[in-house]
Amino acid sequence: MTTDVMEKTASGTGDRLVRIDCDIHPRLPRLADLAPHASRFWAEMFAYRSIDRQELMAYPVSLLPQRPEDPAVQADAAGLAAAHLDPMGVDAAILNVLSGAHAAYDPYIAAAMCESTNRWLAAEWLDRDPRLRASALVPFQHPEAAVAEIERLAGDRRFVQILAILNGEKPLGRREYWPIYRAAAEHGFALAIHPGGNNRHAPTQSGFPNTRIEEAVLQPQSFASQVASLVAEGVFNEYPALRVVLTESGISWLPGLMWRMSKDWKGARIEVPWLEQPPIEYMTRHLRVTTQPFDGPLDDGNAAKVLDQLPDPGMLLWSSDFPHRHATRGLPHGLPETMQNAVWGANALATYDRLELSHG
């Protein structure tokens, strides 16, 4: 553990175990939530366009296997605290709002929805519990507005990362998104990638599936595509401080991608002369994965073998995915005891430059 992480840990909690939940979900804001945090024009436009619940079609809140039995647990900060933060002894938790703002065709309304959602998060969630942190929504459809929103939020260190959906308009390594990464890196934000999409492109390499189970099981294809894009396009060369958190991605697919891309890079590196090291080196330094949902074997011995394939144990961050029904509050089975304390919290402190623990 680095000195600055030790200092952050000590200043917030003394010598006890630090628990940082890197993926929890508040409810989606509705028109009545966003209107007070938008300009008069955009508040009227939300109503005019019948924008109420900002639901991603690719990640619908009405999907029953992912709904809590008691909606109150995600209705507000108090419900979240009583149901999860307090029982688990959580020191900090990162809110990820899975908003349809990412999928809006109109870049201007996307920018307005992102800003008003961030303002709502700050006022109704972050201001009400000092343990809460958040991912900022920014409009990837409108990079200039995204940069402006990052700069607006730079002074509020409760926002620790920016959130991108997994299946967006283009691969995330494309240069039109680089101004977003430049602003994020300059202000210490990480980049989180979470399942969800705008349904403009097939979520698999072979087209659109017919069933939810196909889409869910094949999401690692999309994560692999995004990781390969970020590496091959040279994002990590340009922004060496940027960390990317793969949220709800699973774990078992990543070592294979690292090995295969590093092997094939040897024969195709003439196309990417800026990659002066094997891709596995970039991935190890810049990528982090969350623990839930864990996709490894059910028995502890084989699960431990999967986890051991990560080249750096610091890549693994604890997440609960609360309050989804498939959420778990523990660590992956088979995780060696020597790694557990770091996964609970120290790895997150090392990942998020902006994350500071509250005192008291």
Short mmCIF file of C-alpha atoms in Angstrom, two decimals:
data_model
loop_
_atom_site.label_atom_id
_atom_site.label_comp_id
_atom_site.label_asym_id
_atom_site.label_seq_id
_atom_site.Cartn_x
_atom_site.Cartn_y
_atom_site.Cartn_z
CA MET A 1 0.00 0.00 0.00
CA THR A 2 1.38 3.41 -0.94
CA THR A 3 2.05 6.11 1.64
CA ASP A 4 -0.77 8.38 0.48
CA VAL A 5 -3.27 5.51 0.68
CA MET A 6 -2.06 4.68 4.19
CA GLU A 7 -2.57 8.31 5.16
CA LYS A 8 -6.07 8.40 3.69
CA THR A 9 -6.95 5.18 5.51
CA ALA A 10 -5.56 6.34 8.82
CA SER A 11 -7.17 9.77 8.67
CA GLY A 12 -10.63 8.31 8.09
CA THR A 13 -10.86 5.12 10.17
CA GLY A 14 -7.77 4.50 12.24
CA ASP A 15 -6.56 0.91 12.10
CA ARG A 16 -9.88 -0.85 11.47
CA LEU A 17 -10.94 -2.49 8.23
CA VAL A 18 -12.03 -0.02 5.56
CA ARG A 19 -15.06 -0.95 3.47
CA ILE A 20 -15.69 0.90 0.22
CA ASP A 21 -18.58 -0.26 -1.96
CA CYS A 22 -17.74 0.64 -5.56
CA ASP A 23 -21.14 -0.04 -7.12
CA ILE A 24 -24.54 0.68 -5.61
CA HIS A 25 -27.62 2.01 -7.37
CA PRO A 26 -30.00 4.71 -6.22
CA ARG A 27 -33.38 4.96 -7.86
CA LEU A 28 -33.71 6.69 -11.20
CA PRO A 29 -34.69 10.35 -10.90
CA ARG A 30 -38.01 11.46 -12.35
CA LEU A 31 -39.24 14.74 -13.77
CA ALA A 32 -40.18 16.06 -10.34
CA ASP A 33 -36.65 15.31 -9.14
CA LEU A 34 -34.78 16.89 -12.04
CA ALA A 35 -36.88 19.99 -12.74
CA PRO A 36 -35.71 21.90 -9.64
CA HIS A 37 -32.10 21.30 -10.68
CA ALA A 38 -32.49 22.36 -14.32
CA SER A 39 -32.84 25.78 -15.91
CA ARG A 40 -36.39 26.97 -16.51
CA PHE A 41 -36.04 26.23 -20.22
CA TRP A 42 -34.89 22.66 -19.71
CA ALA A 43 -37.41 21.98 -16.96
CA GLU A 44 -40.12 22.95 -19.43
CA MET A 45 -38.51 20.89 -22.18
CA PHE A 46 -38.41 17.79 -19.96
CA ALA A 47 -42.16 18.13 -19.51
CA TYR A 48 -42.76 19.04 -23.16
CA ARG A 49 -40.91 15.94 -24.34
CA SER A 50 -42.61 13.75 -21.71
CA ILE A 51 -39.29 12.88 -20.09
CA ASP A 52 -40.09 11.43 -16.70
CA ARG A 53 -38.24 8.27 -15.70
CA GLN A 54 -34.91 8.15 -17.54
CA GLU A 55 -34.81 4.45 -18.25
CA LEU A 56 -32.20 2.76 -20.40
CA MET A 57 -33.95 0.27 -22.67
CA ALA A 58 -30.87 -1.94 -22.46
CA TYR A 59 -30.98 -1.88 -18.63
CA PRO A 60 -34.65 -1.46 -17.71
CA VAL A 61 -35.55 -0.84 -14.08
CA SER A 62 -38.64 -2.97 -14.59
CA LEU A 63 -36.54 -6.10 -15.11
CA LEU A 64 -37.82 -8.15 -12.18
CA PRO A 65 -34.68 -10.23 -11.42
CA GLN A 66 -32.88 -6.98 -10.69
CA ARG A 67 -35.47 -5.29 -8.50
CA PRO A 68 -35.41 -5.09 -4.70
CA GLU A 69 -38.38 -6.50 -2.83
CA ASP A 70 -38.67 -3.25 -0.89
CA PRO A 71 -38.32 -0.17 -3.15
CA ALA A 72 -37.73 1.98 -0.06
CA VAL A 73 -34.14 0.73 0.19
CA GLN A 74 -33.18 2.81 -2.83
CA ALA A 75 -35.73 5.61 -2.55
CA ASP A 76 -33.47 7.99 -0.66
CA ALA A 77 -30.22 8.22 1.26
CA ALA A 78 -31.85 7.28 4.56
CA GLY A 79 -33.33 4.09 3.14
CA LEU A 80 -30.02 3.13 1.57
CA ALA A 81 -28.19 3.76 4.84
CA ALA A 82 -30.60 1.69 6.93
CA ALA A 83 -30.70 -1.22 4.49
CA HIS A 84 -27.05 -1.42 3.46
CA LEU A 85 -24.52 1.14 4.65
CA ASP A 86 -25.16 0.73 8.37
CA PRO A 87 -25.47 -3.08 8.52
CA MET A 88 -22.35 -3.53 6.41
CA GLY A 89 -20.28 -0.87 8.18
CA VAL A 90 -19.59 0.86 4.86
CA ASP A 91 -17.15 3.78 5.03
CA ALA A 92 -17.84 5.04 1.51
CA ALA A 93 -20.13 3.94 -1.33
CA ILE A 94 -20.18 5.05 -4.95
CA LEU A 95 -23.60 5.74 -6.48
CA ASN A 96 -24.03 4.74 -10.12
CA VAL A 97 -27.19 6.13 -11.74
CA LEU A 98 -28.08 4.07 -14.82
CA SER A 99 -29.73 6.90 -16.69
CA GLY A 100 -31.22 7.16 -20.14
CA ALA A 101 -29.36 10.45 -20.56
CA HIS A 102 -26.52 8.41 -22.04
CA ALA A 103 -28.79 7.18 -24.83
CA ALA A 104 -30.46 10.43 -25.85
CA TYR A 105 -30.19 11.23 -29.55
CA ASP A 106 -30.26 14.97 -28.86
CA PRO A 107 -26.83 15.94 -27.48
CA TYR A 108 -28.20 19.12 -25.90
CA ILE A 109 -30.93 17.43 -23.92
CA ALA A 110 -28.44 14.74 -22.94
CA ALA A 111 -26.19 17.44 -21.50
CA ALA A 112 -29.11 19.01 -19.62
CA MET A 113 -30.22 15.66 -18.18
CA CYS A 114 -26.69 14.77 -17.11
CA GLU A 115 -26.15 18.09 -15.33
CA SER A 116 -29.52 18.06 -13.58
CA THR A 117 -28.99 14.44 -12.52
CA ASN A 118 -25.61 15.33 -11.01
CA ARG A 119 -27.15 18.28 -9.19
CA TRP A 120 -29.93 16.02 -7.89
CA LEU A 121 -27.36 13.47 -6.71
CA ALA A 122 -25.43 16.14 -4.82
CA ALA A 123 -28.48 17.72 -3.17
CA GLU A 124 -30.61 14.67 -2.39
CA TRP A 125 -27.99 12.00 -1.75
CA LEU A 126 -24.45 13.25 -1.18
CA ASP A 127 -25.54 16.13 1.07
CA ARG A 128 -27.56 13.72 3.22
CA ASP A 129 -24.94 11.11 4.07
CA PRO A 130 -21.19 11.83 4.28
CA ARG A 131 -20.39 8.26 3.27
CA LEU A 132 -21.87 8.62 -0.19
CA ARG A 133 -19.84 9.32 -3.31
CA ALA A 134 -21.02 9.35 -6.92
CA SER A 135 -20.19 8.75 -10.54
CA ALA A 136 -20.85 11.85 -12.61
CA LEU A 137 -22.99 11.57 -15.70
CA VAL A 138 -21.54 13.38 -18.70
CA PRO A 139 -22.85 13.44 -22.29
CA PHE A 140 -20.49 11.42 -24.46
CA GLN A 141 -22.71 12.58 -27.35
CA HIS A 142 -21.42 16.12 -26.71
CA PRO A 143 -17.75 16.06 -25.63
CA GLU A 144 -17.53 19.85 -25.18
CA ALA A 145 -20.46 19.79 -22.75
CA ALA A 146 -18.99 16.73 -21.04
CA VAL A 147 -15.73 18.59 -20.42
CA ALA A 148 -17.65 21.58 -19.07
CA GLU A 149 -19.55 19.33 -16.66
CA ILE A 150 -16.34 17.67 -15.47
CA GLU A 151 -14.82 21.08 -14.82
CA ARG A 152 -17.96 22.22 -13.00
CA LEU A 153 -17.77 19.20 -10.70
CA ALA A 154 -14.01 19.29 -10.22
CA GLY A 155 -14.34 21.16 -6.93
CA ASP A 156 -16.81 18.63 -5.47
CA ARG A 157 -14.61 15.70 -4.55
CA ARG A 158 -17.61 13.56 -3.68
CA PHE A 159 -17.81 12.87 -7.41
CA VAL A 160 -14.96 10.41 -7.91
CA GLN A 161 -15.43 9.11 -11.46
CA ILE A 162 -17.35 9.63 -14.68
CA LEU A 163 -19.75 6.97 -15.93
CA ALA A 164 -19.91 5.52 -19.43
CA ILE A 165 -22.35 2.91 -20.68
CA LEU A 166 -20.92 -0.29 -22.10
CA ASN A 167 -22.67 -0.25 -25.48
CA GLY A 168 -22.64 3.32 -26.69
CA GLU A 169 -22.34 4.96 -30.06
CA LYS A 170 -18.67 4.15 -30.70
CA PRO A 171 -15.76 2.30 -29.09
CA LEU A 172 -14.58 4.33 -26.12
CA GLY A 173 -11.00 4.62 -27.33
CA ARG A 174 -11.97 6.80 -30.30
CA ARG A 175 -10.25 10.17 -30.39
CA GLU A 176 -13.44 12.23 -30.24
CA TYR A 177 -13.75 11.14 -26.61
CA TRP A 178 -10.20 12.11 -25.68
CA PRO A 179 -11.12 15.62 -24.47
CA ILE A 180 -13.32 13.90 -21.88
CA TYR A 181 -10.44 11.73 -20.71
CA ARG A 182 -8.08 14.69 -20.67
CA ALA A 183 -10.40 16.62 -18.36
CA ALA A 184 -11.01 13.55 -16.21
CA ALA A 185 -7.30 12.85 -15.82
CA GLU A 186 -6.48 16.48 -15.06
CA HIS A 187 -9.01 16.55 -12.23
CA GLY A 188 -8.38 13.05 -10.87
CA PHE A 189 -11.59 11.36 -12.03
CA ALA A 190 -11.59 7.68 -12.91
CA LEU A 191 -13.67 6.32 -15.81
CA ALA A 192 -16.28 3.68 -14.96
CA ILE A 193 -17.86 1.48 -17.62
CA HIS A 194 -21.18 -0.12 -16.68
CA PRO A 195 -23.55 -2.43 -18.63
CA GLY A 196 -26.22 -0.58 -20.55
CA GLY A 197 -26.59 0.72 -24.06
CA ASN A 198 -28.43 2.91 -26.49
CA ASN A 199 -29.57 -0.02 -28.68
CA ARG A 200 -28.15 1.55 -31.84
CA HIS A 201 -25.71 -1.32 -32.28
CA ALA A 202 -25.95 -5.03 -31.55
CA PRO A 203 -24.71 -5.92 -28.06
CA THR A 204 -22.85 -8.98 -29.38
CA GLN A 205 -20.28 -9.51 -32.13
CA SER A 206 -22.82 -11.61 -34.05
CA GLY A 207 -25.88 -9.35 -33.97
CA PHE A 208 -28.91 -8.95 -31.75
CA PRO A 209 -29.85 -11.89 -29.51
CA ASN A 210 -33.41 -13.04 -28.94
CA THR A 211 -33.22 -13.54 -25.19
CA ARG A 212 -32.06 -11.69 -22.09
CA ILE A 213 -29.88 -14.61 -21.03
CA GLU A 214 -27.85 -14.33 -24.25
CA GLU A 215 -27.34 -10.62 -23.80
CA ALA A 216 -26.34 -10.95 -20.15
CA VAL A 217 -23.94 -13.84 -20.67
CA LEU A 218 -22.28 -12.22 -23.69
CA GLN A 219 -21.61 -8.82 -22.10
CA PRO A 220 -17.91 -9.72 -21.69
CA GLN A 221 -17.66 -9.44 -25.50
CA SER A 222 -18.54 -5.77 -25.20
CA PHE A 223 -16.21 -5.21 -22.26
CA ALA A 224 -13.39 -6.86 -24.22
CA SER A 225 -14.11 -4.60 -27.20
CA GLN A 226 -13.98 -1.48 -25.06
CA VAL A 227 -10.78 -2.50 -23.31
CA ALA A 228 -9.11 -3.35 -26.62
CA SER A 229 -10.19 0.02 -28.02
CA LEU A 230 -8.84 2.01 -25.07
CA VAL A 231 -5.50 0.17 -25.24
CA ALA A 232 -5.02 0.06 -29.01
CA GLU A 233 -6.06 3.66 -29.65
CA GLY A 234 -3.44 4.84 -27.15
CA VAL A 235 -5.65 6.37 -24.47
CA PHE A 236 -3.41 5.11 -21.68
CA ASN A 237 -0.29 6.41 -23.40
CA GLU A 238 -1.84 9.85 -23.65
CA TYR A 239 -3.33 9.87 -20.13
CA PRO A 240 -1.09 7.74 -17.91
CA ALA A 241 -2.95 8.75 -14.74
CA LEU A 242 -6.37 7.55 -15.97
CA ARG A 243 -7.89 4.53 -14.22
CA VAL A 244 -10.77 2.58 -15.76
CA VAL A 245 -13.15 0.62 -13.54
CA LEU A 246 -15.01 -2.21 -15.27
CA THR A 247 -18.22 -2.44 -13.26
CA GLU A 248 -20.31 -5.63 -13.28
CA SER A 249 -18.03 -6.99 -15.98
CA GLY A 250 -17.11 -10.26 -14.34
CA ILE A 251 -13.49 -11.30 -13.98
CA SER A 252 -12.77 -14.61 -15.69
CA TRP A 253 -12.67 -13.21 -19.25
CA LEU A 254 -10.02 -10.56 -18.59
CA PRO A 255 -6.83 -12.66 -18.22
CA GLY A 256 -7.56 -14.38 -21.53
CA LEU A 257 -7.92 -11.03 -23.28
CA MET A 258 -4.67 -9.84 -21.73
CA TRP A 259 -2.77 -12.89 -22.98
CA ARG A 260 -4.30 -12.96 -26.46
CA MET A 261 -3.92 -9.24 -27.15
CA SER A 262 -0.33 -9.28 -25.93
CA LYS A 263 0.44 -12.26 -28.17
CA ASP A 264 -1.19 -10.77 -31.27
CA TRP A 265 0.40 -7.38 -30.60
CA LYS A 266 3.77 -8.94 -31.34
CA GLY A 267 2.74 -9.55 -34.95
CA ALA A 268 0.60 -6.44 -35.48
CA ARG A 269 2.49 -3.82 -33.47
CA ILE A 270 3.51 -1.96 -36.65
CA GLU A 271 -0.07 -0.61 -36.69
CA VAL A 272 0.19 0.75 -33.15
CA PRO A 273 3.75 2.07 -32.75
CA TRP A 274 2.69 4.07 -29.68
CA LEU A 275 2.24 0.81 -27.76
CA GLU A 276 5.78 0.39 -26.54
CA GLN A 277 4.85 -2.34 -24.06
CA PRO A 278 2.69 -5.46 -24.34
CA PRO A 279 -1.02 -4.68 -23.81
CA ILE A 280 -1.06 -6.69 -20.59
CA GLU A 281 1.17 -4.05 -19.03
CA TYR A 282 -1.26 -1.24 -19.86
CA MET A 283 -4.25 -3.25 -18.70
CA THR A 284 -2.63 -4.16 -15.41
CA ARG A 285 -1.77 -0.53 -14.60
CA HIS A 286 -5.00 1.08 -15.73
CA LEU A 287 -7.84 -1.42 -15.33
CA ARG A 288 -9.81 -2.32 -12.22
CA VAL A 289 -12.71 -4.80 -11.94
CA THR A 290 -15.48 -5.00 -9.37
CA THR A 291 -16.26 -8.19 -7.49
CA GLN A 292 -19.99 -8.41 -8.15
CA PRO A 293 -21.32 -10.25 -10.02
CA PHE A 294 -18.49 -12.77 -9.70
CA ASP A 295 -18.47 -15.12 -12.69
CA GLY A 296 -16.00 -17.70 -11.48
CA PRO A 297 -16.47 -21.36 -10.53
CA LEU A 298 -18.65 -22.26 -7.56
CA ASP A 299 -16.04 -24.24 -5.63
CA ASP A 300 -13.44 -22.33 -3.69
CA GLY A 301 -10.41 -24.10 -5.16
CA ASN A 302 -11.18 -23.38 -8.79
CA ALA A 303 -12.43 -19.88 -7.98
CA ALA A 304 -9.09 -19.17 -6.32
CA LYS A 305 -7.30 -20.26 -9.51
CA VAL A 306 -9.36 -17.78 -11.56
CA LEU A 307 -8.66 -14.94 -9.15
CA ASP A 308 -4.96 -15.81 -9.14
CA GLN A 309 -4.84 -15.19 -12.89
CA LEU A 310 -5.19 -11.43 -12.36
CA PRO A 311 -1.63 -10.14 -12.74
CA ASP A 312 -2.04 -7.67 -9.87
CA PRO A 313 -4.31 -8.26 -6.83
CA GLY A 314 -4.76 -4.49 -6.63
CA MET A 315 -7.01 -4.69 -9.69
CA LEU A 316 -9.94 -6.08 -7.67
CA LEU A 317 -12.45 -3.72 -5.99
CA TRP A 318 -15.29 -4.72 -3.68
CA SER A 319 -18.80 -4.00 -4.89
CA SER A 320 -22.20 -5.21 -3.72
CA ASP A 321 -24.37 -4.16 -6.68
CA PHE A 322 -26.94 -3.27 -4.03
CA PRO A 323 -29.96 -3.33 -4.14
CA HIS A 324 -30.33 -5.73 -7.07
CA ARG A 325 -31.62 -9.17 -6.19
CA HIS A 326 -28.48 -10.83 -7.49
CA ALA A 327 -26.38 -8.59 -5.25
CA THR A 328 -24.12 -10.06 -2.62
CA ARG A 329 -22.58 -8.30 0.34
CA GLY A 330 -19.56 -10.53 0.67
CA LEU A 331 -16.35 -11.13 -1.24
CA PRO A 332 -15.94 -13.73 -3.99
CA HIS A 333 -15.56 -17.24 -2.63
CA GLY A 334 -12.04 -18.50 -3.02
CA LEU A 335 -10.48 -15.07 -2.51
CA PRO A 336 -7.27 -15.63 -0.52
CA GLU A 337 -7.34 -14.19 3.00
CA THR A 338 -4.18 -12.23 2.23
CA MET A 339 -6.11 -10.22 -0.39
CA GLN A 340 -9.35 -9.64 1.48
CA ASN A 341 -8.56 -6.49 3.45
CA ALA A 342 -7.21 -4.75 0.37
CA VAL A 343 -10.24 -5.74 -1.72
CA TRP A 344 -12.65 -4.44 0.93
CA GLY A 345 -11.23 -0.93 0.70
CA ALA A 346 -7.53 -0.26 0.25
CA ASN A 347 -7.59 -1.04 -3.47
CA ALA A 348 -10.36 1.51 -3.97
CA LEU A 349 -8.41 4.16 -2.10
CA ALA A 350 -5.46 3.49 -4.40
CA THR A 351 -7.71 3.66 -7.48
CA TYR A 352 -9.76 6.79 -6.79
CA ASP A 353 -7.57 9.85 -6.41
CA ARG A 354 -10.59 11.92 -5.38
CA LEU A 355 -11.92 9.51 -2.75
CA GLU A 356 -11.37 10.70 0.79
CA LEU A 357 -12.92 9.11 3.84
CA SER A 358 -15.03 11.25 6.17
CA HIS A 359 -13.85 11.74 9.73
CA GLY A 360 -15.71 10.65 12.81
#
